[in-house]
XYZ file of C-alpha atoms in Angstrom:
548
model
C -1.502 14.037 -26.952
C -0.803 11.272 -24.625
C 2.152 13.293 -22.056
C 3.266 10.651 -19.489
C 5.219 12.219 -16.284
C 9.024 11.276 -15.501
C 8.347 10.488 -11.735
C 4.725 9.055 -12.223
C 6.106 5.509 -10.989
C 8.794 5.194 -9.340
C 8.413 6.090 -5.392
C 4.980 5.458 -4.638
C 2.544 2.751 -5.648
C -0.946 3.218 -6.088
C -3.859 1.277 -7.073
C -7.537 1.092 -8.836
C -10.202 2.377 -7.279
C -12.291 0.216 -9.359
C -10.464 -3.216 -8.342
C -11.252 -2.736 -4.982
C -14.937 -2.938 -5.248
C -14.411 -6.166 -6.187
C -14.328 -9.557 -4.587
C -10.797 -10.365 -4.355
C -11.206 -14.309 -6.941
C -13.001 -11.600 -8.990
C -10.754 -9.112 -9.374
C -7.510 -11.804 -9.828
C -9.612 -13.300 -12.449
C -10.074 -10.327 -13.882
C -6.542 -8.894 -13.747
C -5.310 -12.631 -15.321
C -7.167 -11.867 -18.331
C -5.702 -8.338 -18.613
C -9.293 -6.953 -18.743
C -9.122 -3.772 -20.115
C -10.572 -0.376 -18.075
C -13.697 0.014 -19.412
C -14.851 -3.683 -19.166
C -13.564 -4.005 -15.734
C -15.601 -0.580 -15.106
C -18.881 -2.518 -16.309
C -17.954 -5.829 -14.154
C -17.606 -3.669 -11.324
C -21.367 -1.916 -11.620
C -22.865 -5.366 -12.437
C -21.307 -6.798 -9.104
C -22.168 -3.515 -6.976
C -26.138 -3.310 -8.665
C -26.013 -6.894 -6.328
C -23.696 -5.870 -3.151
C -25.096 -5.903 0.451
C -22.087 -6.456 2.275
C -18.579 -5.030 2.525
C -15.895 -4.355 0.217
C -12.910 -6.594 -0.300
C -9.172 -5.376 -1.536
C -7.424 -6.842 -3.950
C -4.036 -8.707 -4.456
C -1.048 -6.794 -3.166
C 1.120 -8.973 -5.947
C 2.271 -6.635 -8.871
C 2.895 -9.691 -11.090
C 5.168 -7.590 -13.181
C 8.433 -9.650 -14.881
C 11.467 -7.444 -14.897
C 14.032 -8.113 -17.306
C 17.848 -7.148 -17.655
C 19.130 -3.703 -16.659
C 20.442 -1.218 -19.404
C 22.908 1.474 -18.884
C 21.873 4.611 -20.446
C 24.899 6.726 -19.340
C 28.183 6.081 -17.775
C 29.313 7.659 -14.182
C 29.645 9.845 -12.420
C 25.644 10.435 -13.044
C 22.955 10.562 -10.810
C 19.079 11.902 -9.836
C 17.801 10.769 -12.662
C 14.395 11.062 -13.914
C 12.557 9.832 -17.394
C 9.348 10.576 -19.867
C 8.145 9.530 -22.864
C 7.451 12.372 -25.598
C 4.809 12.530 -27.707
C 6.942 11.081 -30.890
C 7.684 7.509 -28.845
C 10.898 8.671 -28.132
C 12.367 8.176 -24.276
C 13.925 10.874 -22.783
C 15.759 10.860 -19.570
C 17.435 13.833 -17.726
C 20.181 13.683 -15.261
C 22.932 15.182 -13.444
C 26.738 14.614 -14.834
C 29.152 15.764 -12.558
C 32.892 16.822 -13.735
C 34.108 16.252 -9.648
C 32.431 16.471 -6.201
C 29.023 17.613 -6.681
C 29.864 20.198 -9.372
C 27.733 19.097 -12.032
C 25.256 19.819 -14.758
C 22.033 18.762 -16.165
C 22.100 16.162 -19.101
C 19.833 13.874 -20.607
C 19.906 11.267 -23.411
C 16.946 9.743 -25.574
C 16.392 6.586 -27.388
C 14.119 5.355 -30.161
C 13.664 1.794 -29.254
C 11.804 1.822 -25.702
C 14.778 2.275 -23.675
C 17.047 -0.400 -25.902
C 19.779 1.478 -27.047
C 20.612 5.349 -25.816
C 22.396 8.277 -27.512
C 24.968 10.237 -26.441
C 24.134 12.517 -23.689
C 23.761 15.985 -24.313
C 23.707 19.156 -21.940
C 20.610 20.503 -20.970
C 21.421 23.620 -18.473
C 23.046 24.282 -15.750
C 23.175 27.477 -13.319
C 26.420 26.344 -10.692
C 25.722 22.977 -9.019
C 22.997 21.687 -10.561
C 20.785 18.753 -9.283
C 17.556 17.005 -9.317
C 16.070 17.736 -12.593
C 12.228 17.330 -13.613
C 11.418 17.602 -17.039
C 7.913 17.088 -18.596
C 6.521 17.534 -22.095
C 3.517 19.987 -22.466
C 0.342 20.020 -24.521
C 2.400 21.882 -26.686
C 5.460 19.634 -27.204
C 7.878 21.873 -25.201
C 10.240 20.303 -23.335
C 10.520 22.285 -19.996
C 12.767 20.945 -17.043
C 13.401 22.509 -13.665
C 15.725 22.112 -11.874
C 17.776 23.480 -8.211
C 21.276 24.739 -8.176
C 22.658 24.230 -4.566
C 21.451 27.381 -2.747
C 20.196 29.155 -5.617
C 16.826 28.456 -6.054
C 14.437 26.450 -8.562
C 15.989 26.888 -12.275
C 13.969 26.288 -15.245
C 15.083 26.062 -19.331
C 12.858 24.526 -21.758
C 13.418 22.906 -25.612
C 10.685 23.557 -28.399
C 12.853 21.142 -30.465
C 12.377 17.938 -28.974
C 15.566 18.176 -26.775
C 18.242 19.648 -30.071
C 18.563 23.076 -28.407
C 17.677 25.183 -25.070
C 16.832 28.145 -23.926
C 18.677 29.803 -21.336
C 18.097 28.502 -17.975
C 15.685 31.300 -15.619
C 15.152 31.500 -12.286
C 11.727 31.036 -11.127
C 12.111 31.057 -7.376
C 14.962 32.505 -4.960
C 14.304 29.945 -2.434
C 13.681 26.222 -3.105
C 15.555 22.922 -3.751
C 14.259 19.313 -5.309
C 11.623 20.508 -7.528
C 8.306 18.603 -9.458
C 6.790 19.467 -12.535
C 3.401 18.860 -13.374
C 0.537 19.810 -16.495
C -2.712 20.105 -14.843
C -5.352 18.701 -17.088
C -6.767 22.284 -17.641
C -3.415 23.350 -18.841
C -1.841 25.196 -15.429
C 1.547 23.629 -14.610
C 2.323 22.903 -11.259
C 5.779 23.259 -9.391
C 6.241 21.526 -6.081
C 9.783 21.958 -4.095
C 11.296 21.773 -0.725
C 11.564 25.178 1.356
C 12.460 26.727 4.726
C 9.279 27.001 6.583
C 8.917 28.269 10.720
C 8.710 24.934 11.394
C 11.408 23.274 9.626
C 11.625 21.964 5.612
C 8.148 22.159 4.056
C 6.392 20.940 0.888
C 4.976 23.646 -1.713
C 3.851 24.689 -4.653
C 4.214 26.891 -7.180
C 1.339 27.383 -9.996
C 1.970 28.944 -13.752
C -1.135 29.847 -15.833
C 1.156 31.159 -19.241
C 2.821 28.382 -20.028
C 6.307 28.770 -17.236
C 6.491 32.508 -17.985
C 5.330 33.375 -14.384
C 4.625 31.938 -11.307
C 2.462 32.093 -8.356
C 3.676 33.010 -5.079
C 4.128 29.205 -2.806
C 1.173 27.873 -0.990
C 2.702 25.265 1.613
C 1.567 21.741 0.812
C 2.688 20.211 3.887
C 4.628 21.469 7.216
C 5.512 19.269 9.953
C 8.735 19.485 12.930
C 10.560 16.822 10.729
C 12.288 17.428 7.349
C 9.741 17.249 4.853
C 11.240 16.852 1.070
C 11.249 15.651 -2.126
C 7.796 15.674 -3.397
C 6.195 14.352 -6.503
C 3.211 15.185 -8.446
C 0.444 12.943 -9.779
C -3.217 14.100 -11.123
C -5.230 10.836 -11.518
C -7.801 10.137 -14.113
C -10.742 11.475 -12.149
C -8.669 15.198 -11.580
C -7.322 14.395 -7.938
C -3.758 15.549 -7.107
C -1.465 13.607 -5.688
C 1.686 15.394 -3.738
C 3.869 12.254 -2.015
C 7.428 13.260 -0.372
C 9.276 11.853 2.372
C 9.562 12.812 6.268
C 12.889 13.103 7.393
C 13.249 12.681 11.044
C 16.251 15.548 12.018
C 18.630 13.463 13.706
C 20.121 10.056 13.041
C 19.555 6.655 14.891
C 22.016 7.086 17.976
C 22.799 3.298 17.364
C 22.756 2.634 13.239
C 23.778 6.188 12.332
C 20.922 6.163 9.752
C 17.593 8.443 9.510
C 14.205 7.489 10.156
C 11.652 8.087 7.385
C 8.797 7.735 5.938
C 6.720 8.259 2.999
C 3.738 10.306 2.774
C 0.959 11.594 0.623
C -1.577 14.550 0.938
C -4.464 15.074 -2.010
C -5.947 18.400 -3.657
C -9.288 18.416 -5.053
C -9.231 22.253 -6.051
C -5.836 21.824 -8.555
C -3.491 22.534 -5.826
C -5.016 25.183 -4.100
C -5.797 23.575 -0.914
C -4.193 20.247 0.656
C -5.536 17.097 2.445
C -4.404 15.671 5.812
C -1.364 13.349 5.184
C -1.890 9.552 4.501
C 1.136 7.321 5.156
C 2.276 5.299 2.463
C 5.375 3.761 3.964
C 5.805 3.649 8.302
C 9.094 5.088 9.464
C 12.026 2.735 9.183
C 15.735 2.965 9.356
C 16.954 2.990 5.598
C 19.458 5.773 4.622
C 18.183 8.860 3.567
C 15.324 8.060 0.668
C 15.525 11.477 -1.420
C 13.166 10.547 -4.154
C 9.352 9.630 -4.148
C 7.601 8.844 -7.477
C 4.114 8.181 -7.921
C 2.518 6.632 -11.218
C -1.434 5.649 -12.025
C -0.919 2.538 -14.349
C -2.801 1.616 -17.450
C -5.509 -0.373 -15.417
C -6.352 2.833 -12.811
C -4.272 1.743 -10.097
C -1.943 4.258 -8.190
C 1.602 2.814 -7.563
C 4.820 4.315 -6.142
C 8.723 3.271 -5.919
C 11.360 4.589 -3.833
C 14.532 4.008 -3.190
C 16.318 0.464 -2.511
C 13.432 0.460 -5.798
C 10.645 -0.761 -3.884
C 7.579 -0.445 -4.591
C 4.119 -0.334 -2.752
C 0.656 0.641 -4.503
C -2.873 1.336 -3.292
C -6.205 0.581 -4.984
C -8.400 3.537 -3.664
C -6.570 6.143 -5.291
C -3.897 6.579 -2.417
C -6.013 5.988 0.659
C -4.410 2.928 1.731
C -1.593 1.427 0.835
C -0.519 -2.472 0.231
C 2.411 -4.224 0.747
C 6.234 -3.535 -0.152
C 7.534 -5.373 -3.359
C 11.109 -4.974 -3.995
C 12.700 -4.208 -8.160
C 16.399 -4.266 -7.953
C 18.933 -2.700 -6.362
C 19.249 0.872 -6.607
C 18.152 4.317 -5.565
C 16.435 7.594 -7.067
C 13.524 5.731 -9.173
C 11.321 7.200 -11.606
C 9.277 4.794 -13.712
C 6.610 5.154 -16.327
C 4.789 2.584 -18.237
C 3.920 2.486 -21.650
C 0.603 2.530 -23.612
C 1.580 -1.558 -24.450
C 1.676 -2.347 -20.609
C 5.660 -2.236 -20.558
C 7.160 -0.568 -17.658
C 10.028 1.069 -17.608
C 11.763 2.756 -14.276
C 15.000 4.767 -14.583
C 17.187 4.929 -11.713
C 20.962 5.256 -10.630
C 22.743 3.123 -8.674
C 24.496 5.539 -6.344
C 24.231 8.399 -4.530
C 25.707 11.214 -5.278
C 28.932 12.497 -5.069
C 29.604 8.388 -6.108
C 31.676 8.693 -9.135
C 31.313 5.100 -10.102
C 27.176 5.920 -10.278
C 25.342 5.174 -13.505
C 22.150 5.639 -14.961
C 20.277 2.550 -15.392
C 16.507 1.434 -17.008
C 14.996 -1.890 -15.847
C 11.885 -3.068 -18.303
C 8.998 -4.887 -16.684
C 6.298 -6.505 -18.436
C 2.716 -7.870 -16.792
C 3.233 -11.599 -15.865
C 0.561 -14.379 -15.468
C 1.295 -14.722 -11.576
C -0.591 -18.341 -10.340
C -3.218 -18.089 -7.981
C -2.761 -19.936 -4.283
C -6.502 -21.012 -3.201
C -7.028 -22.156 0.653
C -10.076 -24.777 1.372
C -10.867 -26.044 4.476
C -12.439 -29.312 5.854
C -13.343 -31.126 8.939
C -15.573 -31.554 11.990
C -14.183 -28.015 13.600
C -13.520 -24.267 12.160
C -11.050 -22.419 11.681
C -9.339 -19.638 9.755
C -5.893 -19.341 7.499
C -3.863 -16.394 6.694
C -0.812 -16.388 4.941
C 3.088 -14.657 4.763
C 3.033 -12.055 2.554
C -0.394 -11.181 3.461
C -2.726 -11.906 0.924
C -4.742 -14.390 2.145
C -7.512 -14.384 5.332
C -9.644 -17.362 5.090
C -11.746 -16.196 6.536
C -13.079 -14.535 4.058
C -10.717 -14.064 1.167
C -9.529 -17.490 0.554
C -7.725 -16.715 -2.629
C -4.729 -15.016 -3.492
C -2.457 -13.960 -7.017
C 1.078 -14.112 -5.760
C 4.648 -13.706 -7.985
C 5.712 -16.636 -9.464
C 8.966 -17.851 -7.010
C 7.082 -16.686 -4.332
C 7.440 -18.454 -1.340
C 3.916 -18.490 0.918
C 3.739 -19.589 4.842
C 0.092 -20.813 5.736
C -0.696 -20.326 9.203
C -3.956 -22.215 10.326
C -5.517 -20.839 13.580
C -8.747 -23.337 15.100
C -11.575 -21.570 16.856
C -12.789 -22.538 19.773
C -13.728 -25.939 20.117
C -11.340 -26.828 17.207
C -7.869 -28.311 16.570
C -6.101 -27.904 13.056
C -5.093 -31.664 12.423
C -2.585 -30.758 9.308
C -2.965 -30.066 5.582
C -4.182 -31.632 2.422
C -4.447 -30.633 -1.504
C -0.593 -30.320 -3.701
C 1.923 -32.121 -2.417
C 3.633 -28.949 -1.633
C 1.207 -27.941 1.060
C 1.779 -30.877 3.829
C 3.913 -28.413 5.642
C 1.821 -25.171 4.953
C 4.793 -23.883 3.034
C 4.164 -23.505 -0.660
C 6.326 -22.163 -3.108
C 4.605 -20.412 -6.035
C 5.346 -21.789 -8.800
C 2.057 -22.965 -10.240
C -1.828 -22.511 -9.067
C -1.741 -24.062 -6.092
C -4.687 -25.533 -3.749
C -4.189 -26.098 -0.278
C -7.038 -27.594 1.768
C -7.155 -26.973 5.606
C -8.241 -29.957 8.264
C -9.898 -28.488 10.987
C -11.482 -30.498 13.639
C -13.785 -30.465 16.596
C -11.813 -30.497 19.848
C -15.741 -30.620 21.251
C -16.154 -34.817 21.527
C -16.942 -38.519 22.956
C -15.810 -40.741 21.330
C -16.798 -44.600 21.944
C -13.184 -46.859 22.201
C -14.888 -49.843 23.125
C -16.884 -51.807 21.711
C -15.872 -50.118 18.341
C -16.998 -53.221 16.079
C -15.207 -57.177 15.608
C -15.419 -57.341 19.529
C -17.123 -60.967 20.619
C -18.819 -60.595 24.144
C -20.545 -63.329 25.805
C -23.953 -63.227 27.561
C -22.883 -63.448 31.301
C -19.507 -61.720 30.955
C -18.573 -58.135 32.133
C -16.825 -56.111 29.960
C -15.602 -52.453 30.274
C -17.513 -49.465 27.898
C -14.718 -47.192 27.357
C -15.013 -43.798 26.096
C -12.620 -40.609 25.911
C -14.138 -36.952 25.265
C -12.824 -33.723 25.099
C -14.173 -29.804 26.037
C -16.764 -30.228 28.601
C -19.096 -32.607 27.641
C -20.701 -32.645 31.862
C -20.744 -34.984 34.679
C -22.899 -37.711 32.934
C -23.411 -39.822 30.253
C -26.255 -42.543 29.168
C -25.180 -45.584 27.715
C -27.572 -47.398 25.330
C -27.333 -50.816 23.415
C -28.438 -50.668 20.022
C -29.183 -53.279 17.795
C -29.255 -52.763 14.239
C -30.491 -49.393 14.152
C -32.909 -49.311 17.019
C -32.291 -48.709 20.835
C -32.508 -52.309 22.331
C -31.942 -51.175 26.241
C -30.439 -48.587 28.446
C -27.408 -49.613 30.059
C -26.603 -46.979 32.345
C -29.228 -43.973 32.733
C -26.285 -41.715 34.459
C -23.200 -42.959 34.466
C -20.078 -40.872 35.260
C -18.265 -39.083 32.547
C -14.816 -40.200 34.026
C -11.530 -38.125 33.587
C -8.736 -36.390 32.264
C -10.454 -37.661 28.710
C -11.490 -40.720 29.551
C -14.430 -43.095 31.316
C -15.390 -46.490 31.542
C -18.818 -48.398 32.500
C -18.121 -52.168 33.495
C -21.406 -53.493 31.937
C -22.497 -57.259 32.523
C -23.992 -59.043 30.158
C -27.745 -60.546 30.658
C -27.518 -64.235 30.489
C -30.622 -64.050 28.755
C -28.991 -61.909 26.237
C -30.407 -62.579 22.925
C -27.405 -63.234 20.641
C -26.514 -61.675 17.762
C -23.869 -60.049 15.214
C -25.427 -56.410 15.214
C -24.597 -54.681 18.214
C -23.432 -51.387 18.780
C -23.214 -48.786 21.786
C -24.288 -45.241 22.151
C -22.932 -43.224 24.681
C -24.777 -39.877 24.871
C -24.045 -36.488 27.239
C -27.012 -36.222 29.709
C -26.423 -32.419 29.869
C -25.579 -31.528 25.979
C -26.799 -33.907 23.495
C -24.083 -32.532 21.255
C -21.730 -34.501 23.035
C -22.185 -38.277 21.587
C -21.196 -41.254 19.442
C -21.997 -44.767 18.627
C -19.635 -47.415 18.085
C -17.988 -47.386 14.882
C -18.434 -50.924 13.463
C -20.863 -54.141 15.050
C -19.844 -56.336 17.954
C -21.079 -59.541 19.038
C -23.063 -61.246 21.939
C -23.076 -64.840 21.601
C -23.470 -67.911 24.138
């Protein structure tokens, strides 16, 4: 039985560990032809039976399309969260408040993927209900938890696929904003918010009979600042996933808003002990994000939404996290996707006590996002990276971005180098390229390490007896000298000046007169060579003439 978790989505975003063993052209390609698990699995031992160097990430673009929002329920209604039963049917549970934040759990379901939703119908309630979890076990219960204000973590469950419910029991005296999980071997997991010596901590609860009874807290993570709202996630290979926010205590003296961030810590012992933290999303001024939700997606990766419904994602599993990506506007995500690829996040668009807040679903499907590809050309070097990141060329000179998607090029020369502008589409010639096909952009880097023969270049006519000025102009530091040769044809005829100065501020000259016994001729040229770094030279350009 395939049970897919309400919050799995919607807060955090996490991403394939596979992928990121890939080169990143590889991995786009791969991704563009919506290689399945397994194959991408093989591609990545084939590549790795060959590596000898580093490892490359992949593209921080989710290339998901989302379509038009659907209301599920009217306000007031809020702290929502949504899974998909074994039957196909959607559920989604949520609080429905009769005035201030006196309300009660709800839910609604629909039989369509989220098209159309029935009336909602009450779940529990013990007082002031709020932030409901619901999951389906192996078994097809229904079991929900949920935290009455100052009374604890709740829990009711429905062996009836939502028609009836038992009476709601509480599980813990202490506890608010709780997470349900099914552990692969069958345990369920509880995760909540308490009062630690510290401050507000992260725990967990475990169950080994099904809900009946629970184990006594083990704290997940404890830190000065307000620590809340966590969400469960096992991956594929067994890992767990706990990510929750940091509050910091007091608000910005100058915005009035709180400073957070979101976080993640792992388990590899289901839930007994905890990783470290990892941070997912830096600290930032943004209200007061109450809801993390983490999802691993069809193809392996780990991704996670949160409120404003932003997403981020990682491809090792929740090491390291990518770039923000934002969904629509709204707060309190929790997103799932389906077995087809669709994905489907649930969230409300106010906070409570709003009463004009509804509950809303927003479908995404995958979308064939077009590639931008950086080249570069020239007589110098040089790298490009882009805005959003993606790009460092460098290296990884290719890049899927979101179709719309407006990219900033920024060349940097090395040493020795100027960048003297861009070539490829026609929308590159300012290095800003808006993605809305594959697009190639081609770099013109050149050596800022010269000489450079002015004169003769080629048409001049010179004639034996005359004095004429060699010109030259250089740039980096080509020495104090130059020799100046003629050449005829393609052979050295004479030397002209063994050591002749180099000149300055980018230029020199050599006032060279002509033999009278010049021999004439059509074929001339002049080579002007460093005497302290043969690196430094150049011949004229075209032939010049000597004639009587």
């Amino acid at each position: 039985m395939l049970v897919e978790k309400h919050n799995i989505f919607a807060l955090l975003a996490v991403n394939a560990l596979m992928s990121s063993l890939l080169p990143p052209l590889l991995v786009k390609t791969l991704r563009r032809l919506n290689m399945n698990k397994t194959l991408l699995s093989l591609a990545c031992f084939v590549f790795l039976a060959g590596l000898s160097g580093g490892v490359s990430a992949a593209s921080d673009s989710f290339c998901v399309s989302w379509g038009n929002e659907t209301t599920v329920t009217s306000p007031p209604a809020t702290s929502v969260n949504i899974i998909r039963l074994d039957d196909g049917t959607l559920f989604t549970a949520y609080i429905l408040y009769s005035g201030g934040y006196d309300g009660a759990i709800y839910a609604s379901k629909s039989t369509d993927n989220g098209t159309t939703w029935g009336n909602p119908f009450y779940v529990g309630s013990a007082g002031q209900s709020l932030d409901p979890s619901c999951i389906q076990l192996r078994n097809s219960r229904i079991m929900c938890a949920f935290s009455p204000a100052d009374v604890g973590i709740w829990t009711t469950y429905s062996d009836d696929y939502g028609n009836t419910w038992s009476a709601p029991v509480n599980v813990s005296r202490y506890g608010f904003v709780p997470d349900l999980m099914e552990l692969n071997n069958g345990e369920i997991l509880l995760a909540c918010s308490m009062g630690c010596e510290s401050s507000i901590c992260i725990r967990v609860m475990k169950s080994t009979d099904g809900g009946v009874n629970w184990s006594a807290p083990v704290t997940v993570y404890d830190s000065p600042d307000r620590d809340s709202k966590a969400d469960l996630l096992q991956l594929n290979d067994g890992t767990i996933l706990s990510g929750f926010y940091t509050l910091i205590p007091d608000p910005d003296p100058e915005t009035g808003s709180y400073w957070s961030s979101l976080k993640l810590v792992k388990s590899y012992d289901n839930g007994i002990t905890w990783t470290d933290e990892t941070t997912v999303v830096p600290f930032y001024s943004a209200g007061d994000p109450r809801w993390i939700s983490l999802l691993q997606v069809n193809n392996g990766e780990v991704w996670a939404a949160f409120n404003g419904l932003e997403l981020v994602r990682s491809f090792d599993g929740g090491t390291t996290w990518g770039n923000r990506e934002s969904i629509t506007p709204g707060v309190w995500p929790s997103l799932i996707q389906l077995s087809d690829g669709t994905f489907i996040t649930a969230f409300t668009t106010g906070a409570y006590p709003d009463i004009s807040s509804e509950i809303h679903i927003i479908k995404g499907t995958e979308a064939d996002c077009p590639v931008l590809s950086v080249t570069k050309t020239g007589s110098g070097s040089g790298t490009v990276t882009s805005s959003p990141a993606g790009i460092d060329c460098g290296t990884d000179c290719s890049e899927v971005y979101n179709a719309g998607t407006t990219v900033t090029l920024t060349p940097t020369p090395a040493g020795g180098s100027l960048f003297s502008g861009w070539n490829g589409d026609e929308d590159c010639s300012d290095g800003s390229v808006t993605m809305n096909a594959d697009r190639t952009c081609t770099a013109i880097f050149n050596s800022n390490v010269s000489l450079t023969v002015t004169s003769p270049n080629g048409g001049e006519n010179w004639k034996a007896g005359s004095t004429h000025p060699i010109t030259w102009a250089y740039a980096g530091n080509p020495g104090a000298y130059v020799k100046i040769e003629l050449v005829q044809g393609t052979s050295v005829k004479s030397t002209i000046a063994k050591k002749a100065p180099i000149g300055s501020g980018g230029t020199g000259s050599y006032n060279w007169t002509i033999s009278k016994t010049m021999k004439t001729g059509s074929d001339y040229k002049i080579r002007i060579t460093s005497t302290s770094n043969s690196s430094y030279a150049d011949t004229s350009d075209g032939f010049f003439t000597i004639s009587k």
